[in-house]
Amino acid sequence: MFVDLVPDDLWERVAPLLPPAPERRHRHPGRLRVSDRAALAGILYVQRTGVAWRDVPAQAVGCSGVTAWRRLRDWTEVGVGPRLHTALLTELRRVDLLDLDDCVVDGSHVRALKRGDHVGPSPVDRARPGSKHHVIVDRCGTPLAVTLTGGNRHDVTQLLPLLDAIPPIRGLRGRPRRRPRRLFADRGYDFDKYRRVLWKRGIKPMIARRGVAHGSGLGKVRWVVERAFAWLHQFKRLRTRYERRADLHQGLLDLACSIICLRRLRTSV
């Protein structure tokens, strides 16, 4: 049943963030509302298996795919995903499992089978419609922020939006952390304009130079972001974009980042 799809430790963190259920009408109340935990199970089932929403086995999961989609829409509109991700990042920092001094940024193409927002001709897929996942991770590969753009957007255009998307991470005494001390990136981010902006923000840019021989040595640091993309794309619904609405795909991305953070917490326990 759906309880197996939603572990207790995940549900304990999600439940306080969900909006209250609407009150039932006294006259003609209709069918009972599906529980939020069952709806979350339906969302996780689609996210992990990649099946269409209409193909969710309602009897096994406890929720129809249409209901799960509607609940994802409602929760995305009120910002449940980013708040859950921020809460888990705070827990990681509290137990000293978050290293914000060194961060790595990169982007990854995914094919978009349907038109919609943030879809563009992918330069690495024969100009087929595609999107890009942009992610910034800490030194251990924990995703701090993720954004979605069209497949034709250059990686460097999301450098500053990613830095701005890092939430204020508490967990220790003092001011919450929002920026790294050093930022590592590949040659796609080699623009002096952005280097100057990073220096002004107090961030040391560690970006590979274009036009020089390979062997910059950044690979021993940057591999963690490639592993983070592998973690994200283990969720089959994120390997290929099916959602027309960009906010719903972004909601699935935020949920995947939260699950990755929760796995890190489990290793500490």
mmCIF file of N, CA, C and O in Angstrom, residues 128-179:
data_model
loop_
_atom_site.group_PDB
_atom_site.id
_atom_site.type_symbol
_atom_site.label_atom_id
_atom_site.label_comp_id
_atom_site.label_asym_id
_atom_site.label_seq_id
_atom_site.Cartn_x
_atom_site.Cartn_y
_atom_site.Cartn_z
ATOM 1 N N ARG A 128 15.927 19.261 -31.130
ATOM 2 C CA ARG A 128 14.638 18.773 -30.641
ATOM 3 C C ARG A 128 14.234 19.558 -29.391
ATOM 4 O O ARG A 128 15.083 20.081 -28.676
ATOM 5 N N PRO A 129 12.937 19.628 -29.094
ATOM 6 C CA PRO A 129 12.514 20.355 -27.895
ATOM 7 C C PRO A 129 13.129 19.746 -26.633
ATOM 8 O O PRO A 129 13.110 18.526 -26.452
ATOM 9 N N GLY A 130 13.660 20.605 -25.810
ATOM 10 C CA GLY A 130 14.291 20.126 -24.586
ATOM 11 C C GLY A 130 14.311 21.190 -23.510
ATOM 12 O O GLY A 130 13.972 22.356 -23.745
ATOM 13 N N SER A 131 14.696 20.772 -22.341
ATOM 14 C CA SER A 131 14.846 21.673 -21.198
ATOM 15 C C SER A 131 16.193 21.396 -20.550
ATOM 16 O O SER A 131 16.889 20.442 -20.902
ATOM 17 N N LYS A 132 16.541 22.249 -19.599
ATOM 18 C CA LYS A 132 17.798 22.100 -18.888
ATOM 19 C C LYS A 132 17.549 22.151 -17.385
ATOM 20 O O LYS A 132 16.778 22.991 -16.903
ATOM 21 N N HIS A 133 18.207 21.238 -16.689
ATOM 22 C CA HIS A 133 18.261 21.289 -15.233
ATOM 23 C C HIS A 133 19.579 21.947 -14.832
ATOM 24 O O HIS A 133 20.647 21.502 -15.262
ATOM 25 N N HIS A 134 19.503 22.992 -14.039
ATOM 26 C CA HIS A 134 20.689 23.666 -13.521
ATOM 27 C C HIS A 134 20.720 23.441 -12.016
ATOM 28 O O HIS A 134 19.719 23.686 -11.325
ATOM 29 N N VAL A 135 21.846 23.002 -11.505
ATOM 30 C CA VAL A 135 21.921 22.663 -10.084
ATOM 31 C C VAL A 135 23.224 23.177 -9.496
ATOM 32 O O VAL A 135 24.255 23.238 -10.180
ATOM 33 N N ILE A 136 23.162 23.579 -8.240
ATOM 34 C CA ILE A 136 24.343 23.932 -7.465
ATOM 35 C C ILE A 136 24.370 23.037 -6.240
ATOM 36 O O ILE A 136 23.342 22.856 -5.573
ATOM 37 N N VAL A 137 25.528 22.433 -5.982
ATOM 38 C CA VAL A 137 25.667 21.459 -4.895
ATOM 39 C C VAL A 137 26.795 21.886 -3.973
ATOM 40 O O VAL A 137 27.651 22.704 -4.343
ATOM 41 N N ASP A 138 26.790 21.323 -2.771
ATOM 42 C CA ASP A 138 27.888 21.589 -1.846
ATOM 43 C C ASP A 138 29.041 20.636 -2.143
ATOM 44 O O ASP A 138 29.041 19.913 -3.139
ATOM 45 N N ARG A 139 30.011 20.628 -1.287
ATOM 46 C CA ARG A 139 31.221 19.842 -1.534
ATOM 47 C C ARG A 139 30.956 18.347 -1.573
ATOM 48 O O ARG A 139 31.693 17.585 -2.204
ATOM 49 N N CYS A 140 29.885 17.903 -0.929
ATOM 50 C CA CYS A 140 29.543 16.482 -0.899
ATOM 51 C C CYS A 140 28.515 16.101 -1.957
ATOM 52 O O CYS A 140 28.119 14.940 -2.028
ATOM 53 N N GLY A 141 28.063 17.052 -2.751
ATOM 54 C CA GLY A 141 27.091 16.760 -3.793
ATOM 55 C C GLY A 141 25.646 16.936 -3.379
ATOM 56 O O GLY A 141 24.743 16.571 -4.139
ATOM 57 N N THR A 142 25.394 17.497 -2.212
ATOM 58 C CA THR A 142 24.019 17.739 -1.779
ATOM 59 C C THR A 142 23.442 18.922 -2.545
ATOM 60 O O THR A 142 24.036 20.010 -2.530
ATOM 61 N N PRO A 143 22.332 18.758 -3.232
ATOM 62 C CA PRO A 143 21.765 19.876 -4.010
ATOM 63 C C PRO A 143 21.260 20.992 -3.106
ATOM 64 O O PRO A 143 20.477 20.766 -2.193
ATOM 65 N N LEU A 144 21.728 22.200 -3.373
ATOM 66 C CA LEU A 144 21.308 23.382 -2.618
ATOM 67 C C LEU A 144 20.187 24.129 -3.316
ATOM 68 O O LEU A 144 19.338 24.729 -2.660
ATOM 69 N N ALA A 145 20.194 24.122 -4.645
ATOM 70 C CA ALA A 145 19.155 24.788 -5.422
ATOM 71 C C ALA A 145 19.149 24.192 -6.819
ATOM 72 O O ALA A 145 20.182 23.738 -7.318
ATOM 73 N N VAL A 146 17.989 24.201 -7.453
ATOM 74 C CA VAL A 146 17.848 23.675 -8.804
ATOM 75 C C VAL A 146 16.859 24.555 -9.555
ATOM 76 O O VAL A 146 15.865 25.016 -8.987
ATOM 77 N N THR A 147 17.172 24.842 -10.821
ATOM 78 C CA THR A 147 16.296 25.655 -11.648
ATOM 79 C C THR A 147 16.050 24.952 -12.969
ATOM 80 O O THR A 147 16.792 24.034 -13.351
ATOM 81 N N LEU A 148 15.029 25.414 -13.683
ATOM 82 C CA LEU A 148 14.630 24.823 -14.958
ATOM 83 C C LEU A 148 14.578 25.913 -16.014
ATOM 84 O O LEU A 148 14.008 26.982 -15.791
ATOM 85 N N THR A 149 15.207 25.658 -17.177
ATOM 86 C CA THR A 149 15.175 26.602 -18.283
ATOM 87 C C THR A 149 14.959 25.833 -19.583
ATOM 88 O O THR A 149 14.944 24.599 -19.599
ATOM 89 N N GLY A 150 14.836 26.569 -20.680
ATOM 90 C CA GLY A 150 14.764 25.949 -21.984
ATOM 91 C C GLY A 150 16.084 25.318 -22.373
ATOM 92 O O GLY A 150 17.157 25.702 -21.883
ATOM 93 N N GLY A 151 16.022 24.354 -23.274
ATOM 94 C CA GLY A 151 17.219 23.629 -23.665
ATOM 95 C C GLY A 151 18.234 24.466 -24.410
ATOM 96 O O GLY A 151 19.397 24.070 -24.531
ATOM 97 N N ASN A 152 17.824 25.627 -24.912
ATOM 98 C CA ASN A 152 18.743 26.481 -25.658
ATOM 99 C C ASN A 152 19.368 27.578 -24.807
ATOM 100 O O ASN A 152 20.082 28.431 -25.333
ATOM 101 N N ARG A 153 19.127 27.587 -23.522
ATOM 102 C CA ARG A 153 19.724 28.590 -22.640
ATOM 103 C C ARG A 153 21.138 28.182 -22.263
ATOM 104 O O ARG A 153 21.402 27.019 -21.942
ATOM 105 N N HIS A 154 22.042 29.157 -22.274
ATOM 106 C CA HIS A 154 23.429 28.891 -21.905
ATOM 107 C C HIS A 154 23.529 28.678 -20.400
ATOM 108 O O HIS A 154 22.812 29.306 -19.607
ATOM 109 N N ASP A 155 24.447 27.792 -19.998
ATOM 110 C CA ASP A 155 24.588 27.483 -18.573
ATOM 111 C C ASP A 155 24.897 28.724 -17.745
ATOM 112 O O ASP A 155 24.401 28.873 -16.622
ATOM 113 N N VAL A 156 25.728 29.622 -18.286
ATOM 114 C CA VAL A 156 26.189 30.753 -17.483
ATOM 115 C C VAL A 156 25.053 31.713 -17.149
ATOM 116 O O VAL A 156 25.128 32.457 -16.169
ATOM 117 N N THR A 157 23.957 31.686 -17.928
ATOM 118 C CA THR A 157 22.834 32.578 -17.636
ATOM 119 C C THR A 157 22.149 32.229 -16.322
ATOM 120 O O THR A 157 21.428 33.064 -15.766
ATOM 121 N N GLN A 158 22.353 31.002 -15.839
ATOM 122 C CA GLN A 158 21.726 30.572 -14.588
ATOM 123 C C GLN A 158 22.689 30.578 -13.409
ATOM 124 O O GLN A 158 22.335 30.111 -12.325
ATOM 125 N N LEU A 159 23.892 31.109 -13.608
ATOM 126 C CA LEU A 159 24.862 31.137 -12.512
ATOM 127 C C LEU A 159 24.366 32.001 -11.356
ATOM 128 O O LEU A 159 24.296 31.553 -10.197
ATOM 129 N N LEU A 160 24.010 33.226 -11.651
ATOM 130 C CA LEU A 160 23.540 34.129 -10.598
ATOM 131 C C LEU A 160 22.147 33.741 -10.082
ATOM 132 O O LEU A 160 21.925 33.791 -8.869
ATOM 133 N N PRO A 161 21.191 33.342 -10.949
ATOM 134 C CA PRO A 161 19.908 32.868 -10.404
ATOM 135 C C PRO A 161 20.049 31.678 -9.463
ATOM 136 O O PRO A 161 19.305 31.570 -8.482
ATOM 137 N N LEU A 162 20.994 30.787 -9.734
ATOM 138 C CA LEU A 162 21.199 29.654 -8.830
ATOM 139 C C LEU A 162 21.726 30.118 -7.486
ATOM 140 O O LEU A 162 21.288 29.638 -6.433
ATOM 141 N N LEU A 163 22.678 31.048 -7.508
ATOM 142 C CA LEU A 163 23.201 31.570 -6.245
ATOM 143 C C LEU A 163 22.097 32.276 -5.454
ATOM 144 O O LEU A 163 22.022 32.154 -4.229
ATOM 145 N N ASP A 164 21.244 33.021 -6.165
ATOM 146 C CA ASP A 164 20.145 33.710 -5.481
ATOM 147 C C ASP A 164 19.088 32.730 -4.971
ATOM 148 O O ASP A 164 18.350 33.056 -4.036
ATOM 149 N N ALA A 165 19.004 31.545 -5.606
ATOM 150 C CA ALA A 165 17.988 30.565 -5.202
ATOM 151 C C ALA A 165 18.389 29.773 -3.961
ATOM 152 O O ALA A 165 17.545 29.062 -3.401
ATOM 153 N N ILE A 166 19.655 29.870 -3.537
ATOM 154 C CA ILE A 166 20.055 29.160 -2.314
ATOM 155 C C ILE A 166 19.320 29.776 -1.132
ATOM 156 O O ILE A 166 19.432 30.982 -0.882
ATOM 157 N N PRO A 167 18.553 29.008 -0.388
ATOM 158 C CA PRO A 167 17.789 29.586 0.722
ATOM 159 C C PRO A 167 18.709 29.909 1.900
ATOM 160 O O PRO A 167 19.835 29.407 1.983
ATOM 161 N N PRO A 168 18.260 30.757 2.812
ATOM 162 C CA PRO A 168 19.035 30.973 4.045
ATOM 163 C C PRO A 168 19.027 29.706 4.904
ATOM 164 O O PRO A 168 17.982 29.301 5.400
ATOM 165 N N ILE A 169 20.193 29.097 5.037
ATOM 166 C CA ILE A 169 20.299 27.799 5.714
ATOM 167 C C ILE A 169 20.752 28.024 7.142
ATOM 168 O O ILE A 169 21.873 28.494 7.399
ATOM 169 N N ARG A 170 19.898 27.701 8.070
ATOM 170 C CA ARG A 170 20.208 27.857 9.491
ATOM 171 C C ARG A 170 20.805 26.552 10.011
ATOM 172 O O ARG A 170 21.404 25.817 9.281
ATOM 173 N N GLY A 171 20.647 26.303 11.282
ATOM 174 C CA GLY A 171 21.148 25.072 11.868
ATOM 175 C C GLY A 171 22.292 25.267 12.836
ATOM 176 O O GLY A 171 22.543 24.415 13.686
ATOM 177 N N LEU A 172 23.022 26.382 12.713
ATOM 178 C CA LEU A 172 24.109 26.703 13.617
ATOM 179 C C LEU A 172 23.929 28.126 14.125
ATOM 180 O O LEU A 172 23.179 28.919 13.557
ATOM 181 N N ARG A 173 24.641 28.457 15.163
ATOM 182 C CA ARG A 173 24.558 29.809 15.710
ATOM 183 C C ARG A 173 25.127 30.810 14.717
ATOM 184 O O ARG A 173 26.032 30.513 13.945
ATOM 185 N N GLY A 174 24.592 31.996 14.748
ATOM 186 C CA GLY A 174 25.041 33.024 13.836
ATOM 187 C C GLY A 174 24.090 33.205 12.671
ATOM 188 O O GLY A 174 22.981 32.646 12.633
ATOM 189 N N ARG A 175 24.523 33.986 11.716
ATOM 190 C CA ARG A 175 23.690 34.255 10.556
ATOM 191 C C ARG A 175 23.517 33.000 9.708
ATOM 192 O O ARG A 175 24.441 32.196 9.597
ATOM 193 N N PRO A 176 22.363 32.845 9.084
ATOM 194 C CA PRO A 176 22.190 31.711 8.154
ATOM 195 C C PRO A 176 23.086 31.890 6.935
ATOM 196 O O PRO A 176 23.316 33.005 6.468
ATOM 197 N N ARG A 177 23.603 30.778 6.413
ATOM 198 C CA ARG A 177 24.480 30.807 5.248
ATOM 199 C C ARG A 177 23.657 30.832 3.972
ATOM 200 O O ARG A 177 22.701 30.084 3.813
ATOM 201 N N ARG A 178 24.108 31.655 3.001
ATOM 202 C CA ARG A 178 23.424 31.736 1.712
ATOM 203 C C ARG A 178 24.388 31.692 0.537
ATOM 204 O O ARG A 178 23.939 31.641 -0.611
ATOM 205 N N ARG A 179 25.682 31.733 0.785
ATOM 206 C CA ARG A 179 26.618 31.764 -0.336
ATOM 207 C C ARG A 179 27.879 30.992 0.029
ATOM 208 O O ARG A 179 28.276 30.933 1.198
#
